[in-house]
Coordinates of C-alpha atoms in Angstrom, one line a residue:
M1 CA -194.3 -16.5 -135.1
R2 CA -196.9 -18.8 -133.5
I3 CA -195.7 -20.0 -130.1
A4 CA -197.4 -22.9 -128.2
F5 CA -196.3 -22.6 -124.6
Y6 CA -197.1 -25.4 -122.1
G7 CA -196.5 -24.3 -118.5
S8 CA -197.9 -24.4 -115.0
S9 CA -200.2 -21.3 -115.0
L10 CA -200.3 -17.9 -116.5
V11 CA -203.5 -16.7 -114.8
S12 CA -202.7 -17.9 -111.3
A13 CA -199.7 -17.3 -109.0
Y14 CA -201.1 -19.6 -106.4
W15 CA -198.3 -22.1 -105.5
N16 CA -196.8 -21.0 -108.8
G17 CA -193.7 -18.8 -108.5
A18 CA -193.1 -18.8 -112.3
A19 CA -196.3 -16.8 -113.0
T20 CA -194.7 -13.4 -112.9
Y21 CA -191.8 -14.6 -115.1
Y22 CA -194.2 -16.0 -117.7
R23 CA -196.4 -12.9 -117.7
G24 CA -193.6 -10.5 -118.1
L25 CA -191.8 -12.4 -120.8
L26 CA -194.8 -13.5 -122.8
R27 CA -196.4 -10.0 -122.8
A28 CA -193.1 -8.5 -124.1
L29 CA -192.8 -11.2 -126.7
A30 CA -196.3 -10.6 -127.9
A31 CA -195.5 -6.9 -128.3
R32 CA -192.8 -8.0 -130.7
G33 CA -195.3 -9.7 -132.9
H34 CA -195.5 -13.2 -131.7
E35 CA -198.8 -15.0 -131.5
I36 CA -198.8 -17.0 -128.2
T37 CA -201.1 -19.7 -126.8
F38 CA -200.4 -20.7 -123.2
Y39 CA -201.7 -24.2 -122.2
E40 CA -202.1 -24.9 -118.4
P41 CA -203.7 -27.7 -116.5
D42 CA -206.5 -27.2 -114.0
V43 CA -204.6 -28.6 -110.9
Y44 CA -203.6 -27.5 -107.4
D45 CA -206.7 -25.3 -107.1
R46 CA -204.9 -22.6 -109.2
Q47 CA -208.0 -21.8 -111.2
K48 CA -209.9 -21.1 -108.0
H49 CA -207.2 -18.6 -107.1
R50 CA -206.8 -16.7 -110.3
D51 CA -205.2 -13.3 -109.8
I52 CA -205.5 -12.0 -113.4
D53 CA -208.0 -12.5 -116.1
P54 CA -206.9 -14.1 -119.4
P55 CA -204.9 -11.4 -121.1
V56 CA -205.5 -9.9 -124.5
W57 CA -201.9 -10.5 -125.5
C58 CA -202.0 -14.3 -125.1
K59 CA -204.6 -16.9 -125.6
V60 CA -205.0 -19.1 -122.5
V61 CA -206.2 -22.7 -122.8
V62 CA -207.0 -24.4 -119.5
Y63 CA -207.4 -28.1 -119.7
E64 CA -208.6 -30.8 -117.3
G65 CA -206.0 -32.7 -115.3
T66 CA -206.6 -35.9 -117.3
V67 CA -204.4 -37.8 -119.7
E68 CA -207.1 -37.5 -122.4
A69 CA -207.2 -33.7 -122.1
L70 CA -203.4 -33.5 -122.0
K71 CA -203.1 -35.5 -125.3
R72 CA -205.8 -33.3 -126.9
V73 CA -204.0 -30.0 -126.2
A74 CA -200.6 -31.5 -127.0
G75 CA -201.9 -32.2 -130.5
E76 CA -202.3 -28.5 -131.0
A77 CA -198.6 -28.1 -131.0
A78 CA -198.6 -29.2 -134.6
A79 CA -199.8 -25.7 -135.7
A80 CA -197.0 -23.8 -134.0
D81 CA -193.7 -22.4 -135.3
I82 CA -192.1 -22.6 -131.8
V83 CA -193.1 -25.2 -129.3
V84 CA -192.1 -24.7 -125.6
K85 CA -192.5 -27.2 -122.8
A86 CA -191.7 -25.7 -119.4
S87 CA -190.6 -27.6 -116.4
G88 CA -192.9 -28.0 -113.4
V89 CA -196.2 -27.9 -115.2
G90 CA -197.6 -30.1 -112.4
F91 CA -199.5 -32.8 -114.2
E92 CA -197.8 -35.7 -116.1
D93 CA -194.8 -33.6 -117.1
D94 CA -192.9 -36.4 -118.7
L95 CA -195.9 -37.5 -120.8
L96 CA -196.7 -33.9 -121.7
L97 CA -193.1 -33.5 -123.0
A98 CA -193.3 -36.6 -125.1
E99 CA -196.8 -35.8 -126.5
V100 CA -196.0 -32.2 -127.3
M101 CA -192.7 -32.9 -129.1
A102 CA -194.2 -35.8 -131.0
S103 CA -197.0 -33.5 -132.2
A104 CA -194.7 -30.6 -133.2
S105 CA -194.1 -29.9 -136.8
P106 CA -190.6 -31.1 -138.0
A107 CA -190.0 -27.5 -139.0
A108 CA -190.8 -26.1 -135.6
L109 CA -188.2 -24.9 -133.1
K110 CA -188.5 -27.2 -130.1
V111 CA -187.6 -25.8 -126.7
F112 CA -187.5 -27.0 -123.1
W113 CA -187.8 -24.0 -120.7
D114 CA -186.5 -24.9 -117.3
V115 CA -187.9 -22.6 -114.5
D116 CA -186.1 -24.6 -111.8
A117 CA -182.8 -25.8 -113.3
P118 CA -181.1 -26.9 -110.0
A119 CA -184.0 -29.1 -109.1
T120 CA -184.3 -30.5 -112.6
L121 CA -180.6 -31.2 -112.9
A122 CA -180.5 -32.9 -109.5
E123 CA -183.4 -35.2 -110.6
L124 CA -181.6 -36.0 -113.9
K125 CA -178.4 -36.8 -112.1
S126 CA -180.2 -39.3 -109.8
N127 CA -182.0 -41.0 -112.7
P128 CA -179.9 -41.9 -115.7
D129 CA -183.1 -43.1 -117.5
H130 CA -185.1 -39.9 -116.9
P131 CA -187.4 -39.2 -119.9
L132 CA -186.0 -35.6 -120.2
R133 CA -182.5 -36.9 -120.5
R134 CA -183.6 -39.0 -123.5
A135 CA -185.6 -36.2 -125.0
L136 CA -182.7 -33.6 -125.0
C137 CA -181.2 -34.9 -128.2
A138 CA -184.4 -34.1 -130.1
L139 CA -184.7 -30.6 -128.7
E140 CA -183.0 -27.7 -130.4
L141 CA -182.7 -25.5 -127.3
V142 CA -182.9 -25.4 -123.5
L143 CA -183.7 -22.1 -121.9
T144 CA -183.4 -21.7 -118.2
Y145 CA -184.8 -19.3 -115.6
G146 CA -181.2 -18.7 -114.4
G147 CA -178.1 -20.6 -113.3
G148 CA -175.3 -19.1 -115.3
D149 CA -172.4 -21.1 -116.5
P150 CA -172.8 -24.0 -114.0
V151 CA -176.3 -24.8 -115.4
V152 CA -175.2 -24.3 -119.0
E153 CA -172.3 -26.7 -118.6
A154 CA -174.4 -29.3 -116.7
Y155 CA -177.1 -29.3 -119.4
R156 CA -174.5 -29.7 -122.2
A157 CA -172.9 -32.5 -120.3
I158 CA -176.1 -34.5 -120.4
G159 CA -176.8 -34.0 -124.1
A160 CA -178.4 -30.6 -124.6
R161 CA -177.5 -29.1 -127.9
E162 CA -177.6 -25.6 -126.6
C163 CA -178.5 -24.0 -123.2
I164 CA -179.1 -20.3 -122.6
P165 CA -180.1 -18.6 -119.3
V166 CA -183.0 -16.1 -119.5
Y167 CA -183.0 -14.4 -116.1
N168 CA -185.9 -13.0 -114.1
A169 CA -186.6 -9.3 -114.6
L170 CA -189.0 -6.5 -113.8
D171 CA -192.4 -6.2 -115.3
S172 CA -192.7 -2.4 -114.9
E173 CA -196.4 -2.5 -115.9
T174 CA -197.4 -4.5 -112.9
H175 CA -194.6 -3.9 -110.4
H176 CA -193.8 -0.3 -109.5
P177 CA -193.7 2.1 -106.6
V178 CA -197.0 2.8 -104.8
P179 CA -197.9 4.6 -101.6
A180 CA -197.4 2.8 -98.3
D181 CA -200.2 0.6 -96.9
L182 CA -200.5 0.2 -93.2
R183 CA -201.4 -3.5 -93.6
F184 CA -197.8 -4.2 -94.5
A185 CA -196.0 -1.9 -92.0
A186 CA -192.9 -3.6 -90.6
D187 CA -189.2 -3.3 -90.0
L188 CA -188.6 -6.3 -92.2
A189 CA -191.0 -8.3 -94.5
F190 CA -190.5 -11.6 -96.2
L191 CA -192.8 -13.0 -98.9
G192 CA -192.4 -16.7 -100.0
N193 CA -194.2 -20.0 -99.9
R194 CA -193.0 -22.6 -97.4
L195 CA -190.8 -25.0 -99.3
P196 CA -188.6 -27.8 -97.9
D197 CA -185.6 -26.5 -99.9
R198 CA -186.0 -23.0 -98.3
E199 CA -187.4 -23.5 -94.8
S200 CA -184.2 -23.8 -92.9
R201 CA -182.8 -20.7 -94.7
V202 CA -185.9 -18.7 -93.7
E203 CA -185.3 -19.8 -90.1
E204 CA -181.7 -18.5 -90.4
F205 CA -182.3 -15.3 -92.2
F206 CA -185.7 -14.2 -91.0
L207 CA -187.2 -16.1 -88.0
G208 CA -183.9 -16.2 -86.1
P209 CA -183.3 -12.4 -86.4
A210 CA -186.9 -11.8 -85.4
A211 CA -186.5 -13.8 -82.2
R212 CA -183.4 -11.7 -81.3
L213 CA -184.9 -8.4 -82.2
D214 CA -188.1 -8.6 -80.2
G215 CA -188.6 -4.8 -80.3
R216 CA -188.9 -4.9 -84.1
K217 CA -191.9 -5.9 -86.2
F218 CA -191.6 -8.6 -88.8
L219 CA -194.1 -9.5 -91.5
L220 CA -194.4 -13.0 -93.2
G221 CA -196.4 -13.6 -96.3
G222 CA -196.8 -16.7 -98.4
A223 CA -198.7 -20.0 -98.4
G224 CA -198.0 -22.9 -96.0
W225 CA -196.7 -21.2 -92.9
H226 CA -199.9 -21.4 -90.9
D227 CA -198.7 -24.2 -88.6
K228 CA -195.1 -22.9 -88.2
S229 CA -194.0 -21.8 -84.8
L230 CA -193.3 -18.1 -85.1
P231 CA -191.8 -15.5 -82.7
A232 CA -194.4 -13.2 -81.2
N233 CA -193.2 -10.2 -83.2
V234 CA -193.8 -12.0 -86.5
A235 CA -197.2 -11.3 -88.1
Y236 CA -198.3 -13.9 -90.6
I237 CA -200.7 -12.8 -93.3
G238 CA -200.9 -15.9 -95.6
H239 CA -201.0 -15.8 -99.3
V240 CA -200.5 -12.3 -100.7
P241 CA -202.2 -11.8 -104.1
T242 CA -200.1 -10.3 -106.9
A243 CA -202.2 -7.1 -106.8
D244 CA -200.8 -6.5 -103.3
H245 CA -197.1 -7.2 -104.0
N246 CA -196.3 -3.5 -104.7
A247 CA -197.7 -2.3 -101.4
F248 CA -196.1 -5.3 -99.6
N249 CA -192.7 -4.3 -101.0
A250 CA -193.0 -0.5 -100.8
T251 CA -194.3 -0.2 -97.2
P252 CA -191.8 -2.0 -94.8
S253 CA -188.4 -0.4 -93.9
A254 CA -186.8 -3.3 -95.8
V255 CA -187.8 -6.5 -97.5
L256 CA -185.9 -9.8 -97.5
N257 CA -185.1 -12.2 -100.3
V258 CA -184.2 -15.8 -99.2
S259 CA -183.2 -18.1 -102.0
R260 CA -183.9 -21.8 -101.9
A261 CA -180.8 -23.8 -100.9
S262 CA -180.3 -25.2 -104.4
M263 CA -180.5 -21.7 -106.0
A264 CA -178.1 -20.2 -103.5
E265 CA -175.6 -23.0 -104.0
N266 CA -175.7 -22.7 -107.7
G267 CA -175.7 -18.9 -107.9
F268 CA -176.7 -16.7 -110.8
S269 CA -180.4 -17.3 -110.0
P270 CA -182.1 -14.1 -108.9
A271 CA -185.6 -14.8 -107.7
T272 CA -188.6 -13.0 -109.1
R273 CA -189.0 -11.3 -105.7
V274 CA -185.6 -9.5 -106.2
F275 CA -186.9 -7.6 -109.2
E276 CA -190.4 -7.1 -107.8
A277 CA -188.9 -5.5 -104.7
A278 CA -186.5 -3.4 -106.7
G279 CA -189.3 -2.3 -109.0
A280 CA -191.3 -1.1 -106.1
G281 CA -188.4 1.0 -104.9
A282 CA -187.9 -1.2 -101.8
C283 CA -184.7 -1.5 -99.8
L284 CA -183.9 -5.1 -100.4
I285 CA -181.8 -7.4 -98.1
T286 CA -180.8 -10.6 -99.9
D287 CA -179.0 -13.7 -98.8
A288 CA -175.6 -14.0 -100.4
W289 CA -175.2 -15.9 -103.7
E290 CA -172.7 -15.8 -106.5
G291 CA -173.6 -13.5 -109.3
I292 CA -175.6 -10.9 -107.4
E293 CA -173.4 -8.1 -108.7
L294 CA -174.5 -8.8 -112.3
F295 CA -178.0 -7.6 -111.3
L296 CA -177.6 -5.2 -108.4
K297 CA -174.6 -3.6 -106.8
P298 CA -174.1 -4.8 -103.2
G299 CA -174.0 -2.0 -100.6
E300 CA -175.5 0.6 -103.0
E301 CA -178.4 -1.0 -104.7
V302 CA -179.0 -4.0 -102.5
L303 CA -177.8 -5.2 -99.0
V304 CA -176.3 -8.7 -98.8
A305 CA -176.4 -10.9 -95.7
R306 CA -174.2 -14.0 -95.3
D307 CA -176.3 -15.2 -92.3
G308 CA -178.8 -14.2 -89.7
R309 CA -176.3 -12.2 -87.8
D310 CA -175.7 -10.0 -90.8
V311 CA -179.4 -9.4 -91.1
I312 CA -179.5 -8.2 -87.5
E313 CA -176.6 -5.8 -88.1
L314 CA -178.0 -4.5 -91.3
L315 CA -181.4 -3.7 -89.7
R316 CA -179.7 -2.0 -86.7
D317 CA -177.6 0.2 -89.0
L318 CA -180.4 1.0 -91.5
T319 CA -181.8 4.5 -91.4
P320 CA -184.9 5.7 -93.3
A321 CA -182.7 7.9 -95.5
N322 CA -180.4 5.0 -96.4
A323 CA -183.2 2.7 -97.1
K324 CA -184.9 5.2 -99.4
M325 CA -181.6 5.8 -101.3
I326 CA -180.9 2.0 -101.8
G327 CA -184.4 1.5 -103.1
E328 CA -184.2 4.4 -105.5
R329 CA -180.9 3.1 -106.9
A330 CA -182.2 -0.4 -107.3
L331 CA -185.2 0.9 -109.1
G332 CA -183.1 2.9 -111.5
R333 CA -180.8 -0.1 -112.2
V334 CA -183.5 -2.6 -113.0
L335 CA -185.4 -0.1 -115.2
S336 CA -182.3 0.6 -117.2
E337 CA -181.0 -3.0 -117.5
H338 CA -183.4 -5.7 -116.2
T339 CA -186.9 -5.4 -117.5
Y340 CA -188.8 -8.1 -119.3
D341 CA -188.6 -5.9 -122.4
H342 CA -184.8 -6.4 -122.2
R343 CA -185.2 -10.2 -121.7
A344 CA -187.8 -10.5 -124.5
A345 CA -185.5 -8.7 -127.0
E346 CA -182.9 -11.4 -126.2
V347 CA -185.4 -14.3 -126.5
D348 CA -186.8 -12.8 -129.8
R349 CA -183.2 -12.8 -131.2
I350 CA -182.7 -16.4 -130.0
F351 CA -186.0 -17.6 -131.6
R352 CA -185.6 -15.8 -134.9
S353 CA -182.0 -16.9 -135.4
R354 CA -182.8 -20.5 -134.7
A355 CA -186.2 -20.8 -136.5
P356 CA -185.5 -19.5 -140.0
R357 CA -188.0 -21.8 -141.7
A358 CA -190.7 -20.7 -139.3
E359 CA -189.9 -17.0 -139.9
A360 CA -189.8 -17.5 -143.6
A361 CA -193.3 -19.0 -143.5
E362 CA -194.8 -15.9 -141.9

């Protein structure tokens, strides 16, 4: 089936945490016979920070950040069997949703794919006249990056016909074990952009423990931390390109996942970093959130910290042998249950069962 997908960026992970999710899912869907075109606006300097070339398995259309260009590419939705508008595209999202769905064929399956459901739902709750709330009745399906039953129930309560979570996963072609790289040597490493919804939690789970473990080395990667006051034993290396993620995860004694506050409160929202780290065979320490056991077994495949004090204790007790064992178990678990091939099989079933007219037209 022909899929027109309107998202933030496929070719750039710069200020774009959904890139790995898009790449893994869409490549696996393409392998199942879908013909995909990904439309992304040229905004936020993402095109200047491309970390992959346009792939052979998906046509990428980059359009200018103008209303005229937006309307032009939205019109191309008319040729698709499945039309997907993702959240957080980054340029005139409400207008893009309206234009894309107006252009879509009446026979097409129309989908809103929410890659930040807690934030979207909070926005909808605060604005009863939000354009997305009005558009839901015309959409056959809402897919979400995570969230479990709380997100499903919230979407249904505001008018969604159907809502199904499609969780993050491992792209084993791009994220896998590699030899250690001395650039990323540390006792604990954290990779994440500086965001208002996460900064205080990074202070609690990462910077606080670093300040109290001054004999240990900590490594911080991600955009936006350049003017943040850091303990002397925290090395800041800025934006880490996707090509370096494997070494970043495989080298330190342990790596840390810190959820944004809204994701942690909602639960059932494993970040991309969780699967990237597990895929590299890393020993992962994650902040506590409901639903973690659906993806990795606490204490055996992942270490779970309730606060900064737990992080300190986990680091003090962690031995190289235990760290290696946890990483190997995590890698085995995600390869057997949580790859994008697994997720794409689910999405393929969803699409084909809900777009019979489109499938018949192939």
